[in-house]
Coordinates of N, CA, C and O in Angstrom, one line a residue:
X5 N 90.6 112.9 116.5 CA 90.8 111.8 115.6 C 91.3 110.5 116.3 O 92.2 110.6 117.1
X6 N 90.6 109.3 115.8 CA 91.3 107.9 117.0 C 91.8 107.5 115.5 O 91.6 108.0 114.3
X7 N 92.5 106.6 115.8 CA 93.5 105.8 115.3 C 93.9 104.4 115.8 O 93.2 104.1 116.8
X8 N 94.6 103.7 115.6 CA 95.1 102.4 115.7 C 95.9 101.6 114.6 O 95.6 101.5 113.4
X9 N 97.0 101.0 115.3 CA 98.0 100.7 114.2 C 97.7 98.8 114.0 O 97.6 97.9 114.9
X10 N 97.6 98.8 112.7 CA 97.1 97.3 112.2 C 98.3 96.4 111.8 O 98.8 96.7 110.7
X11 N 98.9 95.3 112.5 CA 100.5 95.0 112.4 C 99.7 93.5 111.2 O 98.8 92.7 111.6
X12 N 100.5 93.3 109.9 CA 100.0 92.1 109.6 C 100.0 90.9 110.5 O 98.8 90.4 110.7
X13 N 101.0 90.1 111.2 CA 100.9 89.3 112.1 C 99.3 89.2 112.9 O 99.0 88.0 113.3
X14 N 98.4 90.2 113.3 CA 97.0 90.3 114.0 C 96.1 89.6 113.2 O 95.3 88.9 113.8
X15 N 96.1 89.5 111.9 CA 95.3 88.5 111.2 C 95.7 87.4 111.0 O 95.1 86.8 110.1
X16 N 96.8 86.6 111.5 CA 96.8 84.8 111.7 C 96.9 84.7 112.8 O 97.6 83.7 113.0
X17 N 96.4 85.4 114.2 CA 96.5 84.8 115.2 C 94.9 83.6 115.4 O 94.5 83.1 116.5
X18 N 94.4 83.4 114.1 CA 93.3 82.5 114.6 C 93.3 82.0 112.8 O 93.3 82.6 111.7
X19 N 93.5 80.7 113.2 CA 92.6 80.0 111.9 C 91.3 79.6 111.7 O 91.1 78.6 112.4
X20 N 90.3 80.1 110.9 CA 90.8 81.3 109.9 C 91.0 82.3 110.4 O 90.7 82.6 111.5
X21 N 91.7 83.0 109.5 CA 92.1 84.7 109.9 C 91.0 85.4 110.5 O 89.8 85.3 110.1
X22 N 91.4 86.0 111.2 CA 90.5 87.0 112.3 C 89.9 88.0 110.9 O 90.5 88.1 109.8
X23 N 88.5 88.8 111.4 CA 87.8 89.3 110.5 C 88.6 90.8 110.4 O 89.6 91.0 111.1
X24 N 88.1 91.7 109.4 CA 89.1 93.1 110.1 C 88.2 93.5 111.1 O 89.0 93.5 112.1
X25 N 87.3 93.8 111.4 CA 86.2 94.1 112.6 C 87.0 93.5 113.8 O 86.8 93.9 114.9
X26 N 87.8 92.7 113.6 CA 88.3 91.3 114.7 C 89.8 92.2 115.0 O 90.4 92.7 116.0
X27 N 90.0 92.2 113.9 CA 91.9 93.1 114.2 C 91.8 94.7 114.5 O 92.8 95.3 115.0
X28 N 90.7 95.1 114.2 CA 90.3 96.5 114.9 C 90.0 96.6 116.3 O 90.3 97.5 117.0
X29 N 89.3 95.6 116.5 CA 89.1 95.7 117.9 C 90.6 94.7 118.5 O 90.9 94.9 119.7
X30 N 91.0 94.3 118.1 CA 92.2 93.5 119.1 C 93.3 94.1 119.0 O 94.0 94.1 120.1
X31 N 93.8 94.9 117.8 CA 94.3 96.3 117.9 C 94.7 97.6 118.6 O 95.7 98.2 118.9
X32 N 93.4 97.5 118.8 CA 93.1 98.5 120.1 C 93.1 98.4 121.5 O 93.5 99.3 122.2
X33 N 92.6 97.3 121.9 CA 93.1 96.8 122.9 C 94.6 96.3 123.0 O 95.1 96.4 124.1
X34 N 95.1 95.9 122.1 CA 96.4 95.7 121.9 C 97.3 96.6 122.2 O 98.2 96.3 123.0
X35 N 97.2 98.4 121.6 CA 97.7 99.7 121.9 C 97.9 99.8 123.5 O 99.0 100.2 123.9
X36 N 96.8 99.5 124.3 CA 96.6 100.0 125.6 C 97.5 98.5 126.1 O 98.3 98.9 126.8
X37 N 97.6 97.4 126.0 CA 98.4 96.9 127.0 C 99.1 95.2 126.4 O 99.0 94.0 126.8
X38 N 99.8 96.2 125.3 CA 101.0 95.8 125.0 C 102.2 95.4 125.1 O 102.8 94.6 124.4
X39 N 102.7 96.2 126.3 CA 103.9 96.4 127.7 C 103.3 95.1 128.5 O 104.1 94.3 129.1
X40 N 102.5 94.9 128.6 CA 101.9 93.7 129.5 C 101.6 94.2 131.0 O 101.6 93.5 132.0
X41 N 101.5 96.0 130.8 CA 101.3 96.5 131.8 C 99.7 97.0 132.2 O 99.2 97.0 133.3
X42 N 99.1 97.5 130.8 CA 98.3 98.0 131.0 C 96.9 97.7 130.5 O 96.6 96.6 130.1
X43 N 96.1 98.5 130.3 CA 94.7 97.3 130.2 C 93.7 98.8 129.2 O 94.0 100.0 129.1
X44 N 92.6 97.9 128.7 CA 92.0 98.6 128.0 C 90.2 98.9 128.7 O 89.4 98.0 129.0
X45 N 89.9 100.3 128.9 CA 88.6 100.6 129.8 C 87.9 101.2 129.3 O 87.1 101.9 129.9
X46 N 88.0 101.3 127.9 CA 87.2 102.2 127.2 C 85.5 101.2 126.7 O 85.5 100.0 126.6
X47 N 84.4 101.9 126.5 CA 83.3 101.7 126.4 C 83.2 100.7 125.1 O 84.2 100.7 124.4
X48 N 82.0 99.7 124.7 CA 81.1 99.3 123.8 C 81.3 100.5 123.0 O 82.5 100.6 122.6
X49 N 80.7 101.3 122.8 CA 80.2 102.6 122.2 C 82.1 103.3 121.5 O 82.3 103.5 120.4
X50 N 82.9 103.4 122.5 CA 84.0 103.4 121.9 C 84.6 102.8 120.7 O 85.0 103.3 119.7
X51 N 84.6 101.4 121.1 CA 84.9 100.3 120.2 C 83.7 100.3 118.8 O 83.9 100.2 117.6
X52 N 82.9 100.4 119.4 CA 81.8 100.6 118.3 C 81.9 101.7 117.1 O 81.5 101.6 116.0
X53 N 82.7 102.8 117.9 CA 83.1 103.7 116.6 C 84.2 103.5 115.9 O 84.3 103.7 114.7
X54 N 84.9 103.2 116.5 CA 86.4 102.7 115.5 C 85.3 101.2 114.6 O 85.3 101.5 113.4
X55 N 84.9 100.6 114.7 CA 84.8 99.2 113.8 C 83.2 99.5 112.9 O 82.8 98.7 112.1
X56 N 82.7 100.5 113.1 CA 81.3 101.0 112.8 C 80.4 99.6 112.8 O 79.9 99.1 111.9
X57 N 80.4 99.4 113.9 CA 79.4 98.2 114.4 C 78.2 98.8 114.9 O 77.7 99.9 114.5
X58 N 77.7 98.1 115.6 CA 76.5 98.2 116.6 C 77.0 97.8 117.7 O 77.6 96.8 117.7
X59 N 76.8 98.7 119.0 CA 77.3 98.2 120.2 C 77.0 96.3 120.7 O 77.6 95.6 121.4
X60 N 75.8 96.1 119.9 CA 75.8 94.8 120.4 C 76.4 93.6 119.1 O 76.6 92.5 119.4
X61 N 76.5 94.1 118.0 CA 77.5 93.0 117.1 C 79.0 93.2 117.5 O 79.8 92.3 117.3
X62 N 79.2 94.6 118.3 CA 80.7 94.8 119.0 C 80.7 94.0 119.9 O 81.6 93.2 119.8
X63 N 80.0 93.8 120.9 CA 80.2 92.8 122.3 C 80.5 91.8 121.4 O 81.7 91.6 121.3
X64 N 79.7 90.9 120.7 CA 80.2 89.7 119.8 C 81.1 89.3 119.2 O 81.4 88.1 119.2
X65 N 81.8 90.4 118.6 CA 83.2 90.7 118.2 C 84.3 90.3 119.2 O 85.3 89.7 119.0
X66 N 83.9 91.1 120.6 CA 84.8 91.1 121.7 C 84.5 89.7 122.2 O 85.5 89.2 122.6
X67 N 83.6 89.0 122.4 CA 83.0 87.8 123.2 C 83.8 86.6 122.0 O 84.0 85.5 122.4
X68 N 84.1 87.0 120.7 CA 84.5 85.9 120.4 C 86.5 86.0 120.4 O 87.4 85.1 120.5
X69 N 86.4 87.0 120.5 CA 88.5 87.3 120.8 C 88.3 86.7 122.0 O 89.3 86.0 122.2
X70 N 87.2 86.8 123.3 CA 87.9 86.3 124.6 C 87.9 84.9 124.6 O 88.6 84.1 125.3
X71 N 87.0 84.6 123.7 CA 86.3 82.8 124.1 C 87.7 82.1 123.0 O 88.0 80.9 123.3
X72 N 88.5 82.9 121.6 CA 89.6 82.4 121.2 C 90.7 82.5 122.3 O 91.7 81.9 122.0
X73 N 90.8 82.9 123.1 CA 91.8 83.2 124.1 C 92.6 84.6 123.8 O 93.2 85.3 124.6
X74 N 92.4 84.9 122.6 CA 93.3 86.7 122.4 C 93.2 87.6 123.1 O 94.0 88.5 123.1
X75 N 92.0 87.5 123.9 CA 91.5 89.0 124.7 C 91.3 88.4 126.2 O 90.5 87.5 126.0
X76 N 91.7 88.6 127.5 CA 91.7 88.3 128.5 C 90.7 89.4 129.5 O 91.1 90.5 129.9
X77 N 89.7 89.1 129.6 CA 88.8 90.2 130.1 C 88.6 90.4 131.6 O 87.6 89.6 131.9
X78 N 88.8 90.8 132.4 CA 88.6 91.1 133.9 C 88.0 92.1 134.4 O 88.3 93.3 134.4
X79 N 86.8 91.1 134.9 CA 85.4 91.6 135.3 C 86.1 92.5 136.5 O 87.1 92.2 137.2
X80 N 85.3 94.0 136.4 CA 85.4 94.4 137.9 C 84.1 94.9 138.1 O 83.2 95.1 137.3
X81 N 84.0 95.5 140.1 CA 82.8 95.7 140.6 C 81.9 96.2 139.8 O 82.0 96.8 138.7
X82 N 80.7 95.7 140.5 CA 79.3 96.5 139.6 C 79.8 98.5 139.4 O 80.3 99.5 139.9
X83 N 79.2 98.1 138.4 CA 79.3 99.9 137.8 C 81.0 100.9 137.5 O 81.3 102.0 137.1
X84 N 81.7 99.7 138.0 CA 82.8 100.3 137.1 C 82.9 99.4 135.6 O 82.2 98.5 135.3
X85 N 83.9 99.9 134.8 CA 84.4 99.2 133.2 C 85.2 97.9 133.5 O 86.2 97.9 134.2
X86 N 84.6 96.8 132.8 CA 85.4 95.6 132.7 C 86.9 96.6 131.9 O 86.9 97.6 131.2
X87 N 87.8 95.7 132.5 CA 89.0 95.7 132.4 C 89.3 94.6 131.0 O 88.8 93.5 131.0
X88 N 90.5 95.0 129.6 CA 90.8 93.8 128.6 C 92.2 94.4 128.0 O 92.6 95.5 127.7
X89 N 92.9 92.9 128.0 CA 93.9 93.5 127.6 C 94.5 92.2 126.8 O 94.2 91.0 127.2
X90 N 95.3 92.2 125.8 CA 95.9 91.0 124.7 C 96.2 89.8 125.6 O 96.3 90.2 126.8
X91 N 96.4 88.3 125.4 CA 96.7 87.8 125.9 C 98.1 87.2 125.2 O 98.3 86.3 124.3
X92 N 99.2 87.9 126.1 CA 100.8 88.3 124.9 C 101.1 87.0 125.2 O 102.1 87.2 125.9
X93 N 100.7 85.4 125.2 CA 101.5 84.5 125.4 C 101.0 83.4 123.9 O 101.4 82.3 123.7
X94 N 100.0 84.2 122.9 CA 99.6 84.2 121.8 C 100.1 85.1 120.1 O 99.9 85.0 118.9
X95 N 100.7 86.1 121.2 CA 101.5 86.6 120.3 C 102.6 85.5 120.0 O 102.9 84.5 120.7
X96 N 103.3 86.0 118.2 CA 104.2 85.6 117.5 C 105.4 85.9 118.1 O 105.6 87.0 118.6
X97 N 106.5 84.9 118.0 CA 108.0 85.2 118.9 C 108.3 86.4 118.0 O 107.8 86.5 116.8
X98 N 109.1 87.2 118.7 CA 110.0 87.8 117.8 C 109.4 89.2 118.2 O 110.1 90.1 118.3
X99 N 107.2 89.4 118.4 CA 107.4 90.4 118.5 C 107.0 90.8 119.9 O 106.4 90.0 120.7
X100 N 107.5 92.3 120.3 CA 107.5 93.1 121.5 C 107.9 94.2 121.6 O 108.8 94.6 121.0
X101 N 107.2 94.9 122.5 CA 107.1 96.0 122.5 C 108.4 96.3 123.7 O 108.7 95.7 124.7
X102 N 109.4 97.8 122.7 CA 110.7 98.1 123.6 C 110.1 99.1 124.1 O 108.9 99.1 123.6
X103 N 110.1 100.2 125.0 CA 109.9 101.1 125.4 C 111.2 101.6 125.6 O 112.2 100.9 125.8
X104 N 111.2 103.1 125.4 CA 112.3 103.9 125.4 C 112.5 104.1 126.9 O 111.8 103.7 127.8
X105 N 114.1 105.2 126.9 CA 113.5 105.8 128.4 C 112.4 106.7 129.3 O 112.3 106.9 130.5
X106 N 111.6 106.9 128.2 CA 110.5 108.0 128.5 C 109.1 106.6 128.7 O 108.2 107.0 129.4
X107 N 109.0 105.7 128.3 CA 108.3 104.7 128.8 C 106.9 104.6 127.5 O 105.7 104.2 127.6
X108 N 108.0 105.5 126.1 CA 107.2 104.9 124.8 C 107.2 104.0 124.0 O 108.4 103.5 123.9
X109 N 106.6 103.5 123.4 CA 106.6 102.3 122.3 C 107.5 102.7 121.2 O 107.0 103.3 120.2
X110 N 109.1 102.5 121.3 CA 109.7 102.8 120.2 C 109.1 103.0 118.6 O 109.3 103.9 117.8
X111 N 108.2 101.7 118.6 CA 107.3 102.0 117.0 C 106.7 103.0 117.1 O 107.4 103.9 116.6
X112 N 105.5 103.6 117.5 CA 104.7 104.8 118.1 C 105.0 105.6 118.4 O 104.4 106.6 117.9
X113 N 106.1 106.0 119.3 CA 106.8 107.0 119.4 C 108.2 107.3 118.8 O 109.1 106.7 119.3
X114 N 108.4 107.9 118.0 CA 109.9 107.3 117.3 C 110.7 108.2 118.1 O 109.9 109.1 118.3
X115 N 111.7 108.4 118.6 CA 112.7 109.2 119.0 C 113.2 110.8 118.0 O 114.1 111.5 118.4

């Protein structure tokens, strides 16, 4: 079962409000590297199932979070997965991710 947690604040990071297709995929990438540590490498076809797109209306989706500045994408070598991950200097003050001592997302993982 995938999942992903949808924070209201994700739909005014763009005027107009991001689509939900837009906050499902930024979402998700959001989960993987929110700490500002880590990055998101999962497939088109991935993302395509969480937002029930078309791998190619998904790239569009993703092509327009990078060209808003939300999604920071880094290309790597031929034949491995582009690298994406939030661009946290767009996020809203106030929010951030604590990690416990075990190196969980206090909200996600609750103690």
């Amino acid at each position: 079962m995938q999942y992903t947690l949808v924070f209201d604040w994700m739909f005014e990071l763009r005027n107009p409000e991001l689509s939900l297709t837009e906050v499902i995929t930024y979402s998700t990438i959001y989960s993987f590297s929110r700490d500002g540590r880590g990055t998101f490498v999962g497939s088109y076809k991935y993302l395509s199932r969480l937002t029930r797109l078309s791998e190619r209306q998904q790239i569009r989706v993703l092509n327009r979070l990078i060209n808003d500045g939300l999604i920071i994408k880094e290309e790597t070598p031929f034949g491995y997965p582009n690298e994406y991950k939030v661009n946290l200097n767009v996020i809203p003050q106030g929010i951030k991710c604590e990690l416990n001592d075990k190196g969980y997302d206090k909200m996600s993982h609750p103690m």
